Amino acid sequence: QSVLTQPPSVSAAPGQKVTISCSGNSSNVGQGYVSWYQQLPGTPPKLLISANNQRPSGIPDRFSGSKSGTSATLAITGLQTGDEADYYCGAWDYSLTAGLFGGGTRLTVL
Amino acid sequence: EVQLVQSGAEIKKPGESLQISCQASGYSFTDFWIGWVRQMPGKGLEWMAIIHPGESTTRYSPSFQGQVTISADKSTSTAYLQWSTLKASDAAIYFCVRRLTGGPTLDYWGRGTVVSVSS
């Protein structure tokens, strides 16, 4: 069981918006930054969002991140079939002095 | 261009030792943390360990402390992950990652090394 909690799956129709939550505690999400990663089938994960809401170069603005307290959220607007993937949140745990991932959320674009 | 080039797939038996590698290029190897992430078949990502090659400082997830050893060679800009005694449950894909300073962000990922462990 992951320390960071994500819903196992979400789904929405093309063109719609979906949000994925990531819940932690005061030792991790509540104390530092959250990152988000996208893993397309059969490929390595790719950084989507860093420092809660920063998009690396090349990531479309359809992807956005936010954080409030001990929870973070990834939002994807204008869903495309190519967005079908597993999404993971990541954070640093200051008590463990180690990194953490959420359990992952599978996005299905219906 | 930052690149993390990992060693090839391994097929091992339980009880054997193993070392996999990740050669970094395109940046100053001693300025960034580099580490490893495990993905077991059909499962999620697990943060394992990181090392700062410039300071020789390491951090391990409690789940992996004592199970693996991370190391780095500054002369070849290569990070390593080592097992002294493999178990069947070590079968997974292992991703090499670069960590941005000051946060949890893993900004570059290698293609992964598949480790199979079976008698």
PDB file of C-alpha atoms in Angstrom:
ATOM      1  CA  GLN A   1       0.000   0.000   0.000  1.00  0.00           C
ATOM      2  CA  SER A   2       1.497   3.315  -1.127  1.00  0.00           C
ATOM      3  CA  VAL A   3       1.943   6.198   1.299  1.00  0.00           C
ATOM      4  CA  LEU A   4       0.561   8.519  -1.372  1.00  0.00           C
ATOM      5  CA  THR A   5      -3.016   7.602  -2.240  1.00  0.00           C
ATOM      6  CA  GLN A   6      -4.366   7.867  -5.768  1.00  0.00           C
ATOM      7  CA  PRO A   7      -7.602   6.509  -7.253  1.00  0.00           C
ATOM      8  CA  PRO A   8      -6.853   3.289  -9.166  1.00  0.00           C
ATOM      9  CA  SER A   9      -8.690   4.464 -12.254  1.00  0.00           C
ATOM     10  CA  VAL A  10     -10.494   7.388 -13.828  1.00  0.00           C
ATOM     11  CA  SER A  11     -12.263   7.725 -17.135  1.00  0.00           C
ATOM     12  CA  ALA A  12     -13.816  10.393 -19.286  1.00  0.00           C
ATOM     13  CA  ALA A  13     -14.815  11.025 -22.886  1.00  0.00           C
ATOM     14  CA  PRO A  14     -12.599  12.703 -25.481  1.00  0.00           C
ATOM     15  CA  GLY A  15     -12.614  16.455 -25.095  1.00  0.00           C
ATOM     16  CA  GLN A  16     -13.681  16.303 -21.475  1.00  0.00           C
ATOM     17  CA  LYS A  17     -11.716  17.139 -18.320  1.00  0.00           C
ATOM     18  CA  VAL A  18     -10.479  14.700 -15.709  1.00  0.00           C
ATOM     19  CA  THR A  19      -8.779  15.181 -12.382  1.00  0.00           C
ATOM     20  CA  ILE A  20      -6.547  12.766 -10.485  1.00  0.00           C
ATOM     21  CA  SER A  21      -5.959  13.234  -6.783  1.00  0.00           C
ATOM     22  CA  CYS A  22      -2.913  12.415  -4.691  1.00  0.00           C
ATOM     23  CA  SER A  23      -3.274  12.369  -0.932  1.00  0.00           C
ATOM     24  CA  GLY A  24      -0.353  12.300   1.473  1.00  0.00           C
ATOM     25  CA  ASN A  25       0.461  13.665   4.899  1.00  0.00           C
ATOM     26  CA  SER A  26       2.396  16.405   6.643  1.00  0.00           C
ATOM     27  CA  SER A  27       5.707  14.561   6.191  1.00  0.00           C
ATOM     28  CA  ASN A  28       5.522  14.473   2.416  1.00  0.00           C
ATOM     29  CA  VAL A  29       2.921  16.305   0.311  1.00  0.00           C
ATOM     30  CA  GLY A  30       2.196  18.763   3.088  1.00  0.00           C
ATOM     31  CA  GLN A  31       5.841  19.721   3.457  1.00  0.00           C
ATOM     32  CA  GLY A  32       7.231  19.852  -0.070  1.00  0.00           C
ATOM     33  CA  TYR A  33       6.667  19.736  -3.782  1.00  0.00           C
ATOM     34  CA  VAL A  34       4.651  17.192  -5.752  1.00  0.00           C
ATOM     35  CA  SER A  35       5.568  15.906  -9.204  1.00  0.00           C
ATOM     36  CA  TRP A  36       3.425  14.040 -11.703  1.00  0.00           C
ATOM     37  CA  TYR A  37       4.499  11.432 -14.252  1.00  0.00           C
ATOM     38  CA  GLN A  38       2.817   9.869 -17.267  1.00  0.00           C
ATOM     39  CA  GLN A  39       3.591   6.312 -18.293  1.00  0.00           C
ATOM     40  CA  LEU A  40       2.284   5.281 -21.682  1.00  0.00           C
ATOM     41  CA  PRO A  41       2.023   1.523 -22.272  1.00  0.00           C
ATOM     42  CA  GLY A  42       5.403  -0.105 -22.703  1.00  0.00           C
ATOM     43  CA  THR A  43       7.415   3.062 -22.163  1.00  0.00           C
ATOM     44  CA  PRO A  44       9.342   4.631 -19.278  1.00  0.00           C
ATOM     45  CA  PRO A  45       7.551   7.257 -17.206  1.00  0.00           C
ATOM     46  CA  LYS A  46       7.829  10.857 -18.324  1.00  0.00           C
ATOM     47  CA  LEU A  47       7.795  13.976 -16.169  1.00  0.00           C
ATOM     48  CA  LEU A  48       4.555  15.932 -16.627  1.00  0.00           C
ATOM     49  CA  ILE A  49       4.520  18.371 -13.733  1.00  0.00           C
ATOM     50  CA  SER A  50       7.246  19.442 -11.309  1.00  0.00           C
ATOM     51  CA  ALA A  51       7.119  21.638  -8.203  1.00  0.00           C
ATOM     52  CA  ASN A  52       3.337  21.228  -7.871  1.00  0.00           C
ATOM     53  CA  ASN A  53       2.408  23.118 -11.038  1.00  0.00           C
ATOM     54  CA  GLN A  54       5.381  23.611 -13.367  1.00  0.00           C
ATOM     55  CA  ARG A  55       5.256  22.105 -16.834  1.00  0.00           C
ATOM     56  CA  PRO A  56       8.552  21.074 -18.405  1.00  0.00           C
ATOM     57  CA  SER A  57       9.225  22.228 -21.904  1.00  0.00           C
ATOM     58  CA  GLY A  58       7.072  20.363 -24.406  1.00  0.00           C
ATOM     59  CA  ILE A  59       4.247  19.449 -22.052  1.00  0.00           C
ATOM     60  CA  PRO A  60       0.956  20.891 -23.337  1.00  0.00           C
ATOM     61  CA  ASP A  61      -0.962  23.334 -21.162  1.00  0.00           C
ATOM     62  CA  ARG A  62      -3.834  20.829 -21.141  1.00  0.00           C
ATOM     63  CA  PHE A  63      -1.952  19.336 -18.207  1.00  0.00           C
ATOM     64  CA  SER A  64      -1.927  21.287 -14.950  1.00  0.00           C
ATOM     65  CA  GLY A  65      -1.127  20.611 -11.335  1.00  0.00           C
ATOM     66  CA  SER A  66      -2.122  22.098  -8.015  1.00  0.00           C
ATOM     67  CA  LYS A  67      -1.563  21.434  -4.347  1.00  0.00           C
ATOM     68  CA  SER A  68      -3.460  22.304  -1.218  1.00  0.00           C
ATOM     69  CA  GLY A  69      -2.368  21.124   2.201  1.00  0.00           C
ATOM     70  CA  THR A  70      -1.636  17.412   2.074  1.00  0.00           C
ATOM     71  CA  SER A  71      -3.329  16.780  -1.278  1.00  0.00           C
ATOM     72  CA  ALA A  72      -2.372  17.444  -4.864  1.00  0.00           C
ATOM     73  CA  THR A  73      -4.335  17.261  -8.077  1.00  0.00           C
ATOM     74  CA  LEU A  74      -3.478  16.670 -11.710  1.00  0.00           C
ATOM     75  CA  ALA A  75      -5.995  18.039 -14.186  1.00  0.00           C
ATOM     76  CA  ILE A  76      -6.143  17.123 -17.848  1.00  0.00           C
ATOM     77  CA  THR A  77      -8.433  19.076 -20.138  1.00  0.00           C
ATOM     78  CA  GLY A  78      -9.382  18.426 -23.751  1.00  0.00           C
ATOM     79  CA  LEU A  79      -8.827  14.699 -23.307  1.00  0.00           C
ATOM     80  CA  GLN A  80      -7.355  12.804 -26.242  1.00  0.00           C
ATOM     81  CA  THR A  81      -7.133   9.079 -26.816  1.00  0.00           C
ATOM     82  CA  GLY A  82      -3.364   9.452 -26.677  1.00  0.00           C
ATOM     83  CA  ASP A  83      -3.675  10.508 -23.025  1.00  0.00           C
ATOM     84  CA  GLU A  84      -4.603   6.943 -22.049  1.00  0.00           C
ATOM     85  CA  ALA A  85      -1.832   6.028 -19.658  1.00  0.00           C
ATOM     86  CA  ASP A  86      -0.911   5.445 -16.041  1.00  0.00           C
ATOM     87  CA  TYR A  87      -0.323   8.591 -14.007  1.00  0.00           C
ATOM     88  CA  TYR A  88       1.770   8.729 -10.851  1.00  0.00           C
ATOM     89  CA  CYS A  89       2.327  11.420  -8.271  1.00  0.00           C
ATOM     90  CA  GLY A  90       5.650  11.674  -6.495  1.00  0.00           C
ATOM     91  CA  ALA A  91       6.883  13.471  -3.406  1.00  0.00           C
ATOM     92  CA  TRP A  92       9.759  13.536  -0.946  1.00  0.00           C
ATOM     93  CA  ASP A  93       9.126  12.228   2.541  1.00  0.00           C
ATOM     94  CA  TYR A  94      11.097  14.302   5.017  1.00  0.00           C
ATOM     95  CA  SER A  95      10.655  11.765   7.818  1.00  0.00           C
ATOM     96  CA  LEU A  96      11.885   8.848   5.739  1.00  0.00           C
ATOM     97  CA  THR A  97      14.399  11.015   3.817  1.00  0.00           C
ATOM     98  CA  ALA A  98      13.370   9.134   0.728  1.00  0.00           C
ATOM     99  CA  GLY A  99      11.134   9.589  -2.269  1.00  0.00           C
ATOM    100  CA  LEU A 100       7.623   8.239  -2.646  1.00  0.00           C
ATOM    101  CA  PHE A 101       5.199   7.478  -5.439  1.00  0.00           C
ATOM    102  CA  GLY A 102       1.472   7.136  -5.405  1.00  0.00           C
ATOM    103  CA  GLY A 103       0.013   3.813  -6.422  1.00  0.00           C
ATOM    104  CA  GLY A 104      -0.818   5.114  -9.879  1.00  0.00           C
ATOM    105  CA  THR A 105      -4.047   5.955 -11.693  1.00  0.00           C
ATOM    106  CA  ARG A 106      -5.034   4.430 -15.002  1.00  0.00           C
ATOM    107  CA  LEU A 107      -6.768   6.912 -17.273  1.00  0.00           C
ATOM    108  CA  THR A 108      -9.212   5.561 -19.820  1.00  0.00           C
ATOM    109  CA  VAL A 109     -10.492   7.871 -22.524  1.00  0.00           C
ATOM    110  CA  LEU A 110     -13.835   6.371 -23.485  1.00  0.00           C
TER     111      LEU A 110
ATOM    112  CA  GLU B   1      21.007  16.451 -24.375  1.00  0.00           C
ATOM    113  CA  VAL B   2      20.683  14.543 -21.119  1.00  0.00           C
ATOM    114  CA  GLN B   3      20.806  10.784 -21.602  1.00  0.00           C
ATOM    115  CA  LEU B   4      20.685   7.885 -19.163  1.00  0.00           C
ATOM    116  CA  VAL B   5      21.800   4.726 -20.921  1.00  0.00           C
ATOM    117  CA  GLN B   6      21.114   1.555 -18.985  1.00  0.00           C
ATOM    118  CA  SER B   7      22.681  -1.856 -19.272  1.00  0.00           C
ATOM    119  CA  GLY B   8      20.868  -4.680 -20.990  1.00  0.00           C
ATOM    120  CA  ALA B   9      18.385  -7.248 -19.785  1.00  0.00           C
ATOM    121  CA  GLU B  10      19.549  -9.835 -17.286  1.00  0.00           C
ATOM    122  CA  ILE B  11      18.438 -13.421 -16.687  1.00  0.00           C
ATOM    123  CA  LYS B  12      19.599 -14.732 -13.322  1.00  0.00           C
ATOM    124  CA  LYS B  13      18.902 -17.479 -10.815  1.00  0.00           C
ATOM    125  CA  PRO B  14      17.838 -16.979  -7.198  1.00  0.00           C
ATOM    126  CA  GLY B  15      20.869 -16.600  -4.960  1.00  0.00           C
ATOM    127  CA  GLU B  16      23.052 -15.075  -7.658  1.00  0.00           C
ATOM    128  CA  SER B  17      24.542 -11.606  -7.482  1.00  0.00           C
ATOM    129  CA  LEU B  18      23.885  -8.843  -9.999  1.00  0.00           C
ATOM    130  CA  GLN B  19      24.990  -5.327 -10.839  1.00  0.00           C
ATOM    131  CA  ILE B  20      23.159  -3.150 -13.360  1.00  0.00           C
ATOM    132  CA  SER B  21      24.438   0.164 -14.636  1.00  0.00           C
ATOM    133  CA  CYS B  22      23.342   3.528 -15.927  1.00  0.00           C
ATOM    134  CA  GLN B  23      25.742   5.782 -17.844  1.00  0.00           C
ATOM    135  CA  ALA B  24      24.814   9.452 -17.761  1.00  0.00           C
ATOM    136  CA  SER B  25      25.747  12.059 -20.333  1.00  0.00           C
ATOM    137  CA  GLY B  26      24.803  15.584 -21.342  1.00  0.00           C
ATOM    138  CA  TYR B  27      25.160  17.170 -17.918  1.00  0.00           C
ATOM    139  CA  SER B  28      27.565  17.478 -15.010  1.00  0.00           C
ATOM    140  CA  PHE B  29      27.306  14.059 -13.356  1.00  0.00           C
ATOM    141  CA  THR B  30      28.531  15.301  -9.983  1.00  0.00           C
ATOM    142  CA  ASP B  31      25.920  18.067  -9.711  1.00  0.00           C
ATOM    143  CA  PHE B  32      22.742  15.987  -9.635  1.00  0.00           C
ATOM    144  CA  TRP B  33      21.359  13.071  -7.655  1.00  0.00           C
ATOM    145  CA  ILE B  34      20.886   9.886  -9.677  1.00  0.00           C
ATOM    146  CA  GLY B  35      18.914   6.849  -8.615  1.00  0.00           C
ATOM    147  CA  TRP B  36      16.733   3.850  -9.288  1.00  0.00           C
ATOM    148  CA  VAL B  37      13.010   3.117  -9.480  1.00  0.00           C
ATOM    149  CA  ARG B  38      11.516  -0.378  -9.557  1.00  0.00           C
ATOM    150  CA  GLN B  39       8.439  -1.499 -11.460  1.00  0.00           C
ATOM    151  CA  MET B  40       7.358  -5.064 -10.865  1.00  0.00           C
ATOM    152  CA  PRO B  41       5.306  -6.768 -13.591  1.00  0.00           C
ATOM    153  CA  GLY B  42       1.928  -5.087 -13.924  1.00  0.00           C
ATOM    154  CA  LYS B  43       2.539  -2.936 -10.860  1.00  0.00           C
ATOM    155  CA  GLY B  44       3.294   0.683  -9.986  1.00  0.00           C
ATOM    156  CA  LEU B  45       6.500   2.614  -9.479  1.00  0.00           C
ATOM    157  CA  GLU B  46       8.597   2.154  -6.353  1.00  0.00           C
ATOM    158  CA  TRP B  47      11.293   4.633  -5.350  1.00  0.00           C
ATOM    159  CA  MET B  48      14.398   2.679  -4.338  1.00  0.00           C
ATOM    160  CA  ALA B  49      17.514   4.742  -3.777  1.00  0.00           C
ATOM    161  CA  ILE B  50      19.507   7.746  -4.933  1.00  0.00           C
ATOM    162  CA  ILE B  51      23.118   8.867  -4.751  1.00  0.00           C
ATOM    163  CA  HIS B  52      24.814  12.232  -5.141  1.00  0.00           C
ATOM    164  CA  PRO B  53      28.011  11.397  -7.036  1.00  0.00           C
ATOM    165  CA  GLY B  54      29.687  14.652  -6.070  1.00  0.00           C
ATOM    166  CA  GLU B  55      29.178  14.134  -2.334  1.00  0.00           C
ATOM    167  CA  SER B  56      28.922  10.329  -2.253  1.00  0.00           C
ATOM    168  CA  THR B  57      25.746  10.704  -0.213  1.00  0.00           C
ATOM    169  CA  THR B  58      23.048   8.069  -0.501  1.00  0.00           C
ATOM    170  CA  ARG B  59      19.396   7.808   0.428  1.00  0.00           C
ATOM    171  CA  TYR B  60      17.440   4.555   0.501  1.00  0.00           C
ATOM    172  CA  SER B  61      13.757   3.815   0.793  1.00  0.00           C
ATOM    173  CA  PRO B  62      13.218   1.803   3.993  1.00  0.00           C
ATOM    174  CA  SER B  63      11.743  -0.933   1.795  1.00  0.00           C
ATOM    175  CA  PHE B  64      15.046  -1.360  -0.012  1.00  0.00           C
ATOM    176  CA  GLN B  65      17.608  -0.482   2.669  1.00  0.00           C
ATOM    177  CA  GLY B  66      19.868  -3.483   3.142  1.00  0.00           C
ATOM    178  CA  GLN B  67      18.448  -5.223   0.067  1.00  0.00           C
ATOM    179  CA  VAL B  68      20.393  -3.347  -2.604  1.00  0.00           C
ATOM    180  CA  THR B  69      23.442  -1.110  -2.846  1.00  0.00           C
ATOM    181  CA  ILE B  70      23.650   2.027  -4.955  1.00  0.00           C
ATOM    182  CA  SER B  71      27.005   3.390  -6.061  1.00  0.00           C
ATOM    183  CA  ALA B  72      28.477   5.752  -8.630  1.00  0.00           C
ATOM    184  CA  ASP B  73      31.740   6.114 -10.541  1.00  0.00           C
ATOM    185  CA  LYS B  74      32.540   9.748 -11.278  1.00  0.00           C
ATOM    186  CA  SER B  75      35.272   8.830 -13.747  1.00  0.00           C
ATOM    187  CA  THR B  76      32.774   7.150 -16.073  1.00  0.00           C
ATOM    188  CA  SER B  77      29.602   9.043 -15.056  1.00  0.00           C
ATOM    189  CA  THR B  78      27.972   5.729 -14.261  1.00  0.00           C
ATOM    190  CA  ALA B  79      25.575   4.744 -11.508  1.00  0.00           C
ATOM    191  CA  TYR B  80      25.141   1.179 -10.348  1.00  0.00           C
ATOM    192  CA  LEU B  81      22.586  -0.889  -8.494  1.00  0.00           C
ATOM    193  CA  GLN B  82      23.819  -4.088  -6.921  1.00  0.00           C
ATOM    194  CA  TRP B  83      22.280  -7.187  -5.351  1.00  0.00           C
ATOM    195  CA  SER B  84      24.393  -9.701  -3.443  1.00  0.00           C
ATOM    196  CA  THR B  85      21.683 -12.386  -3.351  1.00  0.00           C
ATOM    197  CA  LEU B  86      18.841 -12.173  -5.810  1.00  0.00           C
ATOM    198  CA  LYS B  87      15.347 -13.398  -4.995  1.00  0.00           C
ATOM    199  CA  ALA B  88      12.558 -14.302  -7.372  1.00  0.00           C
ATOM    200  CA  SER B  89      10.708 -11.257  -6.120  1.00  0.00           C
ATOM    201  CA  ASP B  90      13.469  -9.004  -7.495  1.00  0.00           C
ATOM    202  CA  ALA B  91      12.194  -9.671 -11.022  1.00  0.00           C
ATOM    203  CA  ALA B  92      11.183  -6.274 -12.370  1.00  0.00           C
ATOM    204  CA  ILE B  93      12.062  -3.401 -14.632  1.00  0.00           C
ATOM    205  CA  TYR B  94      14.559  -1.028 -13.050  1.00  0.00           C
ATOM    206  CA  PHE B  95      14.597   2.574 -14.257  1.00  0.00           C
ATOM    207  CA  CYS B  96      17.551   4.880 -13.799  1.00  0.00           C
ATOM    208  CA  VAL B  97      16.470   8.418 -12.945  1.00  0.00           C
ATOM    209  CA  ARG B  98      17.994  11.855 -12.442  1.00  0.00           C
ATOM    210  CA  ARG B  99      16.638  13.890  -9.568  1.00  0.00           C
ATOM    211  CA  LEU B 100      16.419  17.652  -9.679  1.00  0.00           C
ATOM    212  CA  THR B 101      18.107  19.355  -6.748  1.00  0.00           C
ATOM    213  CA  GLY B 102      15.895  20.474  -3.915  1.00  0.00           C
ATOM    214  CA  GLY B 103      12.779  18.448  -4.577  1.00  0.00           C
ATOM    215  CA  PRO B 104      11.322  15.085  -5.510  1.00  0.00           C
ATOM    216  CA  THR B 105      11.289  15.661  -9.245  1.00  0.00           C
ATOM    217  CA  LEU B 106      12.786  12.954 -11.412  1.00  0.00           C
ATOM    218  CA  ASP B 107      13.297  14.818 -14.651  1.00  0.00           C
ATOM    219  CA  TYR B 108      15.057  12.243 -16.802  1.00  0.00           C
ATOM    220  CA  TRP B 109      14.430   8.506 -17.001  1.00  0.00           C
ATOM    221  CA  GLY B 110      16.373   5.708 -18.618  1.00  0.00           C
ATOM    222  CA  ARG B 111      14.661   3.126 -20.812  1.00  0.00           C
ATOM    223  CA  GLY B 112      14.750   0.514 -18.064  1.00  0.00           C
ATOM    224  CA  THR B 113      16.646  -2.710 -17.413  1.00  0.00           C
ATOM    225  CA  VAL B 114      14.580  -5.884 -17.265  1.00  0.00           C
ATOM    226  CA  VAL B 115      15.756  -8.294 -14.586  1.00  0.00           C
ATOM    227  CA  SER B 116      14.377 -11.826 -14.677  1.00  0.00           C
ATOM    228  CA  VAL B 117      15.013 -14.152 -11.746  1.00  0.00           C
ATOM    229  CA  SER B 118      13.995 -17.754 -12.036  1.00  0.00           C
ATOM    230  CA  SER B 119      15.361 -21.147 -11.160  1.00  0.00           C
TER     231      SER B 119
END
